[in-house]
Amino acid sequence: MVQRQFPKPVELLELMQFKKPELNGTKRRLDAAYTISDLRKIAKRRTPKAAFDYTDGAAEGETSLARARQAFEDVEFHPDVLRPAADVDTSVEILGGPSALPFGIAPTGFTRLMQTEGEVAGAGAAGAAGIPFTLSTLGTTSIEGVKAANPHGRNWFQLYVMREREISYALARRAAEAGFDTLQFTVDTPVAGARLRDKRNGFSIPPQLTLGTIVNAIPRPWWWIDFLTTPKLEFASLSATGGTVGDLLNAAMDPTISYEDLKVIREIWPGKIVIKGVQNVEDSKRLIDHGVDGIILSNHGGRQLDRAPIPFHLLPTVVREVGKDATIMVDTGIMNGADIVAAMALGAKFTLIGRAYLYGLMAGGRAGVDKTIEILRSEIERTMKLLGVASIAELEPRHVTQLTRLAPMPRSDA
């Protein structure tokens, strides 16, 4: 029989602990975000549809992006028990320098359109966290502006080889003079992919006011206030900014890029050079023979060739074939710190985040980028502790099984 009694006032007071309300709207929203997906939901509410879809979308049917994310979800971890890992070391050495975490911020184009702080927020947050920040050729902050935002941290530069080669060469020289230590030479964008969300939204640079954009802006006045009351977009390379994103990309890119261009860039660039956009083993081997320092397995976040290879699936084979001769990194589809741990276990030396960073930026500017890094850091640390590993170096392939959904059929020419 349960014994009952009248509630005691003192005991009731102990239960009635009222939380002090948070008056800062940005902090309140970010405090309620526990995952990158949470940040994405906030970003979608606060950003005009065209700008959000530019970040969130991919090419054509967006199959490449969906498969890349699914590949990370299709991971089975194998923890070691009775292996104390009360404190974990998440730091790594990458391309001749340190990083406090096994990921950096990937290059993203037109970033200040997502949120007005743009690359300044990303570079500042990266510097504070002790991780590298990468500026895109199509970034909306100058090379010198990023250096000012992250004066003591590691800055990397992503380079497209454009039709007017001297523009690309001059950018590489400027980045080197500004102290950027690594060049990401991107090779998967000879022409722009078919980004259908952008076409359907009529997304252009700068944004054009239409009846649709005005209606969409009504619940998001802060975005337009920021856009109209801050300096005009400054691109790292483009002098003209009129037209759709596809128009701008096609005007800048050149489908004739070749190994001769790599040779010239290698002669110009004094620091480390990595090739971004590698999607098979054969190209990996050829690039190593041409003296590059590293390879980024990437399908451009699914934004170029739809149904492209899944970088995470390529990783073990590429590491086995060329991992002793060059630094192998991976991007595309990373939405959780556990994704990063899985990649490191399978031999990646580093990873890069793009959309995850932009979701945080759109959700809360610099504070949102800090939140992105905080979320991923906590997920990495927790996953490592649950696996029983105290450092990134202790991660091994035996800790991960990649579960297969898409098994290739035998080829007729095999």
PDB file of N, CA and C in Angstrom, residues 73-168:
ATOM      1  N   GLU A  73      25.543   7.532 -42.922  1.00  0.00           N
ATOM      2  CA  GLU A  73      24.563   6.909 -42.016  1.00  0.00           C
ATOM      3  C   GLU A  73      24.711   5.390 -42.020  1.00  0.00           C
ATOM      4  N   ASP A  74      25.136   4.839 -43.155  1.00  0.00           N
ATOM      5  CA  ASP A  74      25.306   3.390 -43.274  1.00  0.00           C
ATOM      6  C   ASP A  74      26.673   2.957 -42.749  1.00  0.00           C
ATOM      7  N   VAL A  75      26.967   3.336 -41.532  1.00  0.00           N
ATOM      8  CA  VAL A  75      28.218   2.977 -40.866  1.00  0.00           C
ATOM      9  C   VAL A  75      27.893   2.212 -39.595  1.00  0.00           C
ATOM     10  N   GLU A  76      28.618   1.166 -39.371  1.00  0.00           N
ATOM     11  CA  GLU A  76      28.516   0.424 -38.110  1.00  0.00           C
ATOM     12  C   GLU A  76      29.842   0.586 -37.372  1.00  0.00           C
ATOM     13  N   PHE A  77      29.773   1.098 -36.143  1.00  0.00           N
ATOM     14  CA  PHE A  77      30.974   1.263 -35.326  1.00  0.00           C
ATOM     15  C   PHE A  77      31.211   0.014 -34.484  1.00  0.00           C
ATOM     16  N   HIS A  78      32.489  -0.234 -34.190  1.00  0.00           N
ATOM     17  CA  HIS A  78      32.874  -1.383 -33.362  1.00  0.00           C
ATOM     18  C   HIS A  78      33.704  -0.875 -32.184  1.00  0.00           C
ATOM     19  N   PRO A  79      33.063  -0.615 -31.061  1.00  0.00           N
ATOM     20  CA  PRO A  79      33.788  -0.048 -29.910  1.00  0.00           C
ATOM     21  C   PRO A  79      34.622  -1.088 -29.174  1.00  0.00           C
ATOM     22  N   ASP A  80      35.693  -0.612 -28.553  1.00  0.00           N
ATOM     23  CA  ASP A  80      36.479  -1.414 -27.627  1.00  0.00           C
ATOM     24  C   ASP A  80      35.979  -1.129 -26.218  1.00  0.00           C
ATOM     25  N   VAL A  81      35.752  -2.160 -25.442  1.00  0.00           N
ATOM     26  CA  VAL A  81      35.268  -1.973 -24.076  1.00  0.00           C
ATOM     27  C   VAL A  81      36.430  -2.069 -23.091  1.00  0.00           C
ATOM     28  N   LEU A  82      36.209  -1.524 -21.928  1.00  0.00           N
ATOM     29  CA  LEU A  82      37.194  -1.499 -20.854  1.00  0.00           C
ATOM     30  C   LEU A  82      38.507  -0.856 -21.321  1.00  0.00           C
ATOM     31  N   ARG A  83      38.364   0.122 -22.194  1.00  0.00           N
ATOM     32  CA  ARG A  83      39.500   0.917 -22.676  1.00  0.00           C
ATOM     33  C   ARG A  83      39.249   2.357 -22.255  1.00  0.00           C
ATOM     34  N   PRO A  84      39.750   2.808 -21.110  1.00  0.00           N
ATOM     35  CA  PRO A  84      39.451   4.147 -20.613  1.00  0.00           C
ATOM     36  C   PRO A  84      39.866   5.238 -21.606  1.00  0.00           C
ATOM     37  N   ALA A  85      38.946   6.164 -21.850  1.00  0.00           N
ATOM     38  CA  ALA A  85      39.233   7.320 -22.703  1.00  0.00           C
ATOM     39  C   ALA A  85      38.523   8.534 -22.109  1.00  0.00           C
ATOM     40  N   ALA A  86      38.853   8.782 -20.844  1.00  0.00           N
ATOM     41  CA  ALA A  86      38.183   9.886 -20.141  1.00  0.00           C
ATOM     42  C   ALA A  86      38.472  11.227 -20.801  1.00  0.00           C
ATOM     43  N   ASP A  87      39.684  11.373 -21.288  1.00  0.00           N
ATOM     44  CA  ASP A  87      40.080  12.587 -22.004  1.00  0.00           C
ATOM     45  C   ASP A  87      40.547  12.186 -23.399  1.00  0.00           C
ATOM     46  N   VAL A  88      40.064  12.912 -24.404  1.00  0.00           N
ATOM     47  CA  VAL A  88      40.447  12.568 -25.768  1.00  0.00           C
ATOM     48  C   VAL A  88      41.180  13.739 -26.422  1.00  0.00           C
ATOM     49  N   ASP A  89      42.114  13.403 -27.290  1.00  0.00           N
ATOM     50  CA  ASP A  89      42.893  14.384 -28.033  1.00  0.00           C
ATOM     51  C   ASP A  89      42.382  14.392 -29.472  1.00  0.00           C
ATOM     52  N   THR A  90      41.724  15.480 -29.876  1.00  0.00           N
ATOM     53  CA  THR A  90      41.134  15.560 -31.215  1.00  0.00           C
ATOM     54  C   THR A  90      42.056  16.244 -32.219  1.00  0.00           C
ATOM     55  N   SER A  91      43.253  16.606 -31.814  1.00  0.00           N
ATOM     56  CA  SER A  91      44.142  17.375 -32.688  1.00  0.00           C
ATOM     57  C   SER A  91      44.818  16.476 -33.719  1.00  0.00           C
ATOM     58  N   VAL A  92      45.186  17.084 -34.848  1.00  0.00           N
ATOM     59  CA  VAL A  92      45.903  16.381 -35.899  1.00  0.00           C
ATOM     60  C   VAL A  92      46.945  17.321 -36.504  1.00  0.00           C
ATOM     61  N   GLU A  93      47.914  16.741 -37.178  1.00  0.00           N
ATOM     62  CA  GLU A  93      48.843  17.496 -38.015  1.00  0.00           C
ATOM     63  C   GLU A  93      48.394  17.319 -39.460  1.00  0.00           C
ATOM     64  N   ILE A  94      48.218  18.425 -40.166  1.00  0.00           N
ATOM     65  CA  ILE A  94      47.740  18.333 -41.533  1.00  0.00           C
ATOM     66  C   ILE A  94      48.493  19.317 -42.422  1.00  0.00           C
ATOM     67  N   LEU A  95      49.095  18.801 -43.463  1.00  0.00           N
ATOM     68  CA  LEU A  95      49.797  19.611 -44.464  1.00  0.00           C
ATOM     69  C   LEU A  95      50.791  20.578 -43.825  1.00  0.00           C
ATOM     70  N   GLY A  96      51.581  20.038 -42.909  1.00  0.00           N
ATOM     71  CA  GLY A  96      52.663  20.812 -42.332  1.00  0.00           C
ATOM     72  C   GLY A  96      52.299  21.712 -41.181  1.00  0.00           C
ATOM     73  N   GLY A  97      51.096  21.594 -40.657  1.00  0.00           N
ATOM     74  CA  GLY A  97      50.696  22.443 -39.546  1.00  0.00           C
ATOM     75  C   GLY A  97      49.638  21.785 -38.684  1.00  0.00           C
ATOM     76  N   PRO A  98      49.314  22.395 -37.540  1.00  0.00           N
ATOM     77  CA  PRO A  98      48.361  21.795 -36.608  1.00  0.00           C
ATOM     78  C   PRO A  98      46.910  22.176 -36.896  1.00  0.00           C
ATOM     79  N   SER A  99      46.020  21.323 -36.444  1.00  0.00           N
ATOM     80  CA  SER A  99      44.594  21.627 -36.390  1.00  0.00           C
ATOM     81  C   SER A  99      44.060  21.016 -35.113  1.00  0.00           C
ATOM     82  N   ALA A 100      43.311  21.794 -34.352  1.00  0.00           N
ATOM     83  CA  ALA A 100      42.808  21.311 -33.068  1.00  0.00           C
ATOM     84  C   ALA A 100      41.734  20.248 -33.238  1.00  0.00           C
ATOM     85  N   LEU A 101      41.152  20.177 -34.417  1.00  0.00           N
ATOM     86  CA  LEU A 101      40.102  19.205 -34.715  1.00  0.00           C
ATOM     87  C   LEU A 101      40.393  18.588 -36.078  1.00  0.00           C
ATOM     88  N   PRO A 102      39.842  17.406 -36.353  1.00  0.00           N
ATOM     89  CA  PRO A 102      40.157  16.734 -37.626  1.00  0.00           C
ATOM     90  C   PRO A 102      39.297  17.215 -38.795  1.00  0.00           C
ATOM     91  N   PHE A 103      38.878  18.472 -38.744  1.00  0.00           N
ATOM     92  CA  PHE A 103      38.134  19.041 -39.865  1.00  0.00           C
ATOM     93  C   PHE A 103      38.434  20.525 -39.979  1.00  0.00           C
ATOM     94  N   GLY A 104      38.253  21.030 -41.188  1.00  0.00           N
ATOM     95  CA  GLY A 104      38.369  22.454 -41.448  1.00  0.00           C
ATOM     96  C   GLY A 104      37.159  22.926 -42.219  1.00  0.00           C
ATOM     97  N   ILE A 105      37.104  24.235 -42.473  1.00  0.00           N
ATOM     98  CA  ILE A 105      35.974  24.802 -43.201  1.00  0.00           C
ATOM     99  C   ILE A 105      36.302  24.817 -44.682  1.00  0.00           C
ATOM    100  N   ALA A 106      35.401  24.239 -45.464  1.00  0.00           N
ATOM    101  CA  ALA A 106      35.582  24.115 -46.907  1.00  0.00           C
ATOM    102  C   ALA A 106      35.298  25.448 -47.604  1.00  0.00           C
ATOM    103  N   PRO A 107      35.774  25.599 -48.844  1.00  0.00           N
ATOM    104  CA  PRO A 107      35.473  26.820 -49.592  1.00  0.00           C
ATOM    105  C   PRO A 107      34.012  26.848 -50.035  1.00  0.00           C
ATOM    106  N   THR A 108      33.380  27.996 -49.873  1.00  0.00           N
ATOM    107  CA  THR A 108      31.989  28.165 -50.315  1.00  0.00           C
ATOM    108  C   THR A 108      31.861  29.481 -51.059  1.00  0.00           C
ATOM    109  N   GLY A 109      31.100  29.480 -52.131  1.00  0.00           N
ATOM    110  CA  GLY A 109      30.941  30.678 -52.942  1.00  0.00           C
ATOM    111  C   GLY A 109      29.772  31.525 -52.493  1.00  0.00           C
ATOM    112  N   PHE A 110      29.856  32.841 -52.791  1.00  0.00           N
ATOM    113  CA  PHE A 110      28.752  33.781 -52.560  1.00  0.00           C
ATOM    114  C   PHE A 110      28.292  33.780 -51.098  1.00  0.00           C
ATOM    115  N   THR A 111      29.227  33.613 -50.179  1.00  0.00           N
ATOM    116  CA  THR A 111      28.888  33.316 -48.784  1.00  0.00           C
ATOM    117  C   THR A 111      28.143  34.445 -48.095  1.00  0.00           C
ATOM    118  N   ARG A 112      28.457  35.696 -48.388  1.00  0.00           N
ATOM    119  CA  ARG A 112      27.763  36.796 -47.716  1.00  0.00           C
ATOM    120  C   ARG A 112      26.299  36.908 -48.137  1.00  0.00           C
ATOM    121  N   LEU A 113      25.922  36.214 -49.212  1.00  0.00           N
ATOM    122  CA  LEU A 113      24.505  36.155 -49.560  1.00  0.00           C
ATOM    123  C   LEU A 113      23.738  35.274 -48.582  1.00  0.00           C
ATOM    124  N   MET A 114      24.421  34.311 -47.981  1.00  0.00           N
ATOM    125  CA  MET A 114      23.759  33.445 -47.008  1.00  0.00           C
ATOM    126  C   MET A 114      23.460  34.234 -45.731  1.00  0.00           C
ATOM    127  N   GLN A 115      24.453  34.997 -45.297  1.00  0.00           N
ATOM    128  CA  GLN A 115      24.312  35.844 -44.115  1.00  0.00           C
ATOM    129  C   GLN A 115      25.426  36.879 -44.206  1.00  0.00           C
ATOM    130  N   THR A 116      25.132  38.094 -43.837  1.00  0.00           N
ATOM    131  CA  THR A 116      26.000  39.211 -44.200  1.00  0.00           C
ATOM    132  C   THR A 116      27.413  39.142 -43.625  1.00  0.00           C
ATOM    133  N   GLU A 117      27.635  38.397 -42.521  1.00  0.00           N
ATOM    134  CA  GLU A 117      28.979  38.298 -41.965  1.00  0.00           C
ATOM    135  C   GLU A 117      29.886  37.411 -42.813  1.00  0.00           C
ATOM    136  N   GLY A 118      29.307  36.473 -43.543  1.00  0.00           N
ATOM    137  CA  GLY A 118      30.021  35.680 -44.521  1.00  0.00           C
ATOM    138  C   GLY A 118      31.325  35.082 -44.049  1.00  0.00           C
ATOM    139  N   GLU A 119      32.339  35.186 -44.909  1.00  0.00           N
ATOM    140  CA  GLU A 119      33.636  34.566 -44.642  1.00  0.00           C
ATOM    141  C   GLU A 119      34.329  35.135 -43.414  1.00  0.00           C
ATOM    142  N   VAL A 120      34.024  36.375 -43.068  1.00  0.00           N
ATOM    143  CA  VAL A 120      34.633  36.955 -41.865  1.00  0.00           C
ATOM    144  C   VAL A 120      34.221  36.158 -40.636  1.00  0.00           C
ATOM    145  N   ALA A 121      32.945  35.774 -40.582  1.00  0.00           N
ATOM    146  CA  ALA A 121      32.471  34.945 -39.468  1.00  0.00           C
ATOM    147  C   ALA A 121      33.131  33.570 -39.503  1.00  0.00           C
ATOM    148  N   GLY A 122      33.221  32.972 -40.707  1.00  0.00           N
ATOM    149  CA  GLY A 122      33.819  31.651 -40.821  1.00  0.00           C
ATOM    150  C   GLY A 122      35.287  31.639 -40.459  1.00  0.00           C
ATOM    151  N   ALA A 123      36.027  32.618 -40.976  1.00  0.00           N
ATOM    152  CA  ALA A 123      37.463  32.671 -40.694  1.00  0.00           C
ATOM    153  C   ALA A 123      37.729  32.962 -39.229  1.00  0.00           C
ATOM    154  N   GLY A 124      36.942  33.873 -38.651  1.00  0.00           N
ATOM    155  CA  GLY A 124      37.113  34.196 -37.239  1.00  0.00           C
ATOM    156  C   GLY A 124      36.823  33.009 -36.341  1.00  0.00           C
ATOM    157  N   ALA A 125      35.745  32.291 -36.642  1.00  0.00           N
ATOM    158  CA  ALA A 125      35.390  31.116 -35.845  1.00  0.00           C
ATOM    159  C   ALA A 125      36.432  30.023 -35.998  1.00  0.00           C
ATOM    160  N   ALA A 126      36.933  29.830 -37.221  1.00  0.00           N
ATOM    161  CA  ALA A 126      37.965  28.815 -37.450  1.00  0.00           C
ATOM    162  C   ALA A 126      39.231  29.154 -36.676  1.00  0.00           C
ATOM    163  N   GLY A 127      39.630  30.431 -36.714  1.00  0.00           N
ATOM    164  CA  GLY A 127      40.813  30.841 -35.980  1.00  0.00           C
ATOM    165  C   GLY A 127      40.665  30.607 -34.490  1.00  0.00           C
ATOM    166  N   ALA A 128      39.486  30.942 -33.948  1.00  0.00           N
ATOM    167  CA  ALA A 128      39.237  30.750 -32.516  1.00  0.00           C
ATOM    168  C   ALA A 128      39.260  29.276 -32.134  1.00  0.00           C
ATOM    169  N   ALA A 129      38.800  28.407 -33.055  1.00  0.00           N
ATOM    170  CA  ALA A 129      38.750  26.970 -32.771  1.00  0.00           C
ATOM    171  C   ALA A 129      40.059  26.267 -33.088  1.00  0.00           C
ATOM    172  N   GLY A 130      40.989  26.960 -33.766  1.00  0.00           N
ATOM    173  CA  GLY A 130      42.269  26.351 -34.102  1.00  0.00           C
ATOM    174  C   GLY A 130      42.203  25.397 -35.272  1.00  0.00           C
ATOM    175  N   ILE A 131      41.299  25.688 -36.247  1.00  0.00           N
ATOM    176  CA  ILE A 131      41.177  24.837 -37.434  1.00  0.00           C
ATOM    177  C   ILE A 131      41.362  25.687 -38.683  1.00  0.00           C
ATOM    178  N   PRO A 132      41.694  25.093 -39.819  1.00  0.00           N
ATOM    179  CA  PRO A 132      41.896  25.871 -41.047  1.00  0.00           C
ATOM    180  C   PRO A 132      40.585  26.381 -41.631  1.00  0.00           C
ATOM    181  N   PHE A 133      40.684  27.536 -42.296  1.00  0.00           N
ATOM    182  CA  PHE A 133      39.564  28.105 -43.035  1.00  0.00           C
ATOM    183  C   PHE A 133      39.981  28.236 -44.492  1.00  0.00           C
ATOM    184  N   THR A 134      39.071  27.874 -45.412  1.00  0.00           N
ATOM    185  CA  THR A 134      39.368  27.953 -46.835  1.00  0.00           C
ATOM    186  C   THR A 134      38.504  29.009 -47.506  1.00  0.00           C
ATOM    187  N   LEU A 135      39.145  29.937 -48.199  1.00  0.00           N
ATOM    188  CA  LEU A 135      38.449  30.965 -48.972  1.00  0.00           C
ATOM    189  C   LEU A 135      38.288  30.494 -50.408  1.00  0.00           C
ATOM    190  N   SER A 136      37.072  30.625 -50.946  1.00  0.00           N
ATOM    191  CA  SER A 136      36.796  30.251 -52.321  1.00  0.00           C
ATOM    192  C   SER A 136      37.167  31.373 -53.286  1.00  0.00           C
ATOM    193  N   THR A 137      37.566  30.982 -54.498  1.00  0.00           N
ATOM    194  CA  THR A 137      37.734  31.961 -55.567  1.00  0.00           C
ATOM    195  C   THR A 137      36.464  32.791 -55.733  1.00  0.00           C
ATOM    196  N   LEU A 138      35.308  32.166 -55.502  1.00  0.00           N
ATOM    197  CA  LEU A 138      34.025  32.839 -55.635  1.00  0.00           C
ATOM    198  C   LEU A 138      33.502  33.320 -54.281  1.00  0.00           C
ATOM    199  N   GLY A 139      34.402  33.463 -53.317  1.00  0.00           N
ATOM    200  CA  GLY A 139      34.015  33.997 -52.019  1.00  0.00           C
ATOM    201  C   GLY A 139      33.661  35.473 -52.130  1.00  0.00           C
ATOM    202  N   THR A 140      32.991  35.971 -51.109  1.00  0.00           N
ATOM    203  CA  THR A 140      32.520  37.354 -51.125  1.00  0.00           C
ATOM    204  C   THR A 140      33.291  38.228 -50.144  1.00  0.00           C
ATOM    205  N   THR A 141      34.462  37.793 -49.776  1.00  0.00           N
ATOM    206  CA  THR A 141      35.392  38.591 -48.981  1.00  0.00           C
ATOM    207  C   THR A 141      36.761  38.448 -49.627  1.00  0.00           C
ATOM    208  N   SER A 142      37.511  39.518 -49.662  1.00  0.00           N
ATOM    209  CA  SER A 142      38.810  39.477 -50.320  1.00  0.00           C
ATOM    210  C   SER A 142      39.792  38.599 -49.553  1.00  0.00           C
ATOM    211  N   ILE A 143      40.856  38.235 -50.227  1.00  0.00           N
ATOM    212  CA  ILE A 143      41.943  37.480 -49.596  1.00  0.00           C
ATOM    213  C   ILE A 143      42.460  38.225 -48.376  1.00  0.00           C
ATOM    214  N   GLU A 144      42.678  39.522 -48.547  1.00  0.00           N
ATOM    215  CA  GLU A 144      43.209  40.326 -47.455  1.00  0.00           C
ATOM    216  C   GLU A 144      42.195  40.468 -46.320  1.00  0.00           C
ATOM    217  N   GLY A 145      40.896  40.485 -46.667  1.00  0.00           N
ATOM    218  CA  GLY A 145      39.857  40.567 -45.642  1.00  0.00           C
ATOM    219  C   GLY A 145      39.797  39.331 -44.769  1.00  0.00           C
ATOM    220  N   VAL A 146      39.987  38.170 -45.382  1.00  0.00           N
ATOM    221  CA  VAL A 146      40.014  36.918 -44.618  1.00  0.00           C
ATOM    222  C   VAL A 146      41.247  36.871 -43.731  1.00  0.00           C
ATOM    223  N   LYS A 147      42.381  37.321 -44.266  1.00  0.00           N
ATOM    224  CA  LYS A 147      43.601  37.344 -43.456  1.00  0.00           C
ATOM    225  C   LYS A 147      43.418  38.244 -42.239  1.00  0.00           C
ATOM    226  N   ALA A 148      42.745  39.379 -42.421  1.00  0.00           N
ATOM    227  CA  ALA A 148      42.501  40.282 -41.292  1.00  0.00           C
ATOM    228  C   ALA A 148      41.572  39.653 -40.263  1.00  0.00           C
ATOM    229  N   ALA A 149      40.611  38.851 -40.727  1.00  0.00           N
ATOM    230  CA  ALA A 149      39.667  38.196 -39.813  1.00  0.00           C
ATOM    231  C   ALA A 149      40.298  37.030 -39.069  1.00  0.00           C
ATOM    232  N   ASN A 150      41.332  36.435 -39.660  1.00  0.00           N
ATOM    233  CA  ASN A 150      41.998  35.279 -39.055  1.00  0.00           C
ATOM    234  C   ASN A 150      43.508  35.474 -39.170  1.00  0.00           C
ATOM    235  N   PRO A 151      44.050  36.489 -38.478  1.00  0.00           N
ATOM    236  CA  PRO A 151      45.447  36.882 -38.702  1.00  0.00           C
ATOM    237  C   PRO A 151      46.478  35.872 -38.224  1.00  0.00           C
ATOM    238  N   HIS A 152      46.131  35.076 -37.215  1.00  0.00           N
ATOM    239  CA  HIS A 152      47.109  34.152 -36.639  1.00  0.00           C
ATOM    240  C   HIS A 152      46.762  32.692 -36.903  1.00  0.00           C
ATOM    241  N   GLY A 153      45.626  32.447 -37.556  1.00  0.00           N
ATOM    242  CA  GLY A 153      45.227  31.079 -37.842  1.00  0.00           C
ATOM    243  C   GLY A 153      45.677  30.619 -39.208  1.00  0.00           C
ATOM    244  N   ARG A 154      45.268  29.416 -39.572  1.00  0.00           N
ATOM    245  CA  ARG A 154      45.651  28.845 -40.863  1.00  0.00           C
ATOM    246  C   ARG A 154      44.580  29.161 -41.898  1.00  0.00           C
ATOM    247  N   ASN A 155      44.984  29.847 -42.952  1.00  0.00           N
ATOM    248  CA  ASN A 155      44.094  30.165 -44.056  1.00  0.00           C
ATOM    249  C   ASN A 155      44.539  29.410 -45.297  1.00  0.00           C
ATOM    250  N   TRP A 156      43.573  28.791 -45.978  1.00  0.00           N
ATOM    251  CA  TRP A 156      43.812  28.082 -47.230  1.00  0.00           C
ATOM    252  C   TRP A 156      43.036  28.800 -48.336  1.00  0.00           C
ATOM    253  N   PHE A 157      43.466  28.624 -49.577  1.00  0.00           N
ATOM    254  CA  PHE A 157      42.779  29.266 -50.697  1.00  0.00           C
ATOM    255  C   PHE A 157      42.392  28.223 -51.731  1.00  0.00           C
ATOM    256  N   GLN A 158      41.143  28.293 -52.186  1.00  0.00           N
ATOM    257  CA  GLN A 158      40.647  27.397 -53.226  1.00  0.00           C
ATOM    258  C   GLN A 158      40.686  28.122 -54.560  1.00  0.00           C
ATOM    259  N   LEU A 159      41.273  27.485 -55.564  1.00  0.00           N
ATOM    260  CA  LEU A 159      41.490  28.141 -56.856  1.00  0.00           C
ATOM    261  C   LEU A 159      40.783  27.412 -57.984  1.00  0.00           C
ATOM    262  N   TYR A 160      40.008  28.187 -58.758  1.00  0.00           N
ATOM    263  CA  TYR A 160      39.521  27.730 -60.051  1.00  0.00           C
ATOM    264  C   TYR A 160      40.463  28.274 -61.126  1.00  0.00           C
ATOM    265  N   VAL A 161      40.738  27.458 -62.123  1.00  0.00           N
ATOM    266  CA  VAL A 161      41.471  27.961 -63.284  1.00  0.00           C
ATOM    267  C   VAL A 161      40.433  28.478 -64.275  1.00  0.00           C
ATOM    268  N   MET A 162      40.462  29.783 -64.502  1.00  0.00           N
ATOM    269  CA  MET A 162      39.441  30.436 -65.311  1.00  0.00           C
ATOM    270  C   MET A 162      39.906  30.657 -66.738  1.00  0.00           C
ATOM    271  N   ARG A 163      38.976  31.079 -67.571  1.00  0.00           N
ATOM    272  CA  ARG A 163      39.290  31.309 -68.988  1.00  0.00           C
ATOM    273  C   ARG A 163      40.439  32.301 -69.128  1.00  0.00           C
ATOM    274  N   GLU A 164      40.377  33.357 -68.339  1.00  0.00           N
ATOM    275  CA  GLU A 164      41.477  34.316 -68.328  1.00  0.00           C
ATOM    276  C   GLU A 164      42.484  33.832 -67.281  1.00  0.00           C
ATOM    277  N   ARG A 165      43.454  33.075 -67.736  1.00  0.00           N
ATOM    278  CA  ARG A 165      44.372  32.400 -66.825  1.00  0.00           C
ATOM    279  C   ARG A 165      45.073  33.364 -65.872  1.00  0.00           C
ATOM    280  N   GLU A 166      45.403  34.543 -66.348  1.00  0.00           N
ATOM    281  CA  GLU A 166      46.168  35.465 -65.526  1.00  0.00           C
ATOM    282  C   GLU A 166      45.401  35.874 -64.270  1.00  0.00           C
ATOM    283  N   ILE A 167      44.054  35.861 -64.339  1.00  0.00           N
ATOM    284  CA  ILE A 167      43.255  36.160 -63.145  1.00  0.00           C
ATOM    285  C   ILE A 167      43.545  35.113 -62.070  1.00  0.00           C
ATOM    286  N   SER A 168      43.557  33.847 -62.474  1.00  0.00           N
ATOM    287  CA  SER A 168      43.831  32.765 -61.521  1.00  0.00           C
ATOM    288  C   SER A 168      45.255  32.861 -60.986  1.00  0.00           C
TER     289      SER A 168
END
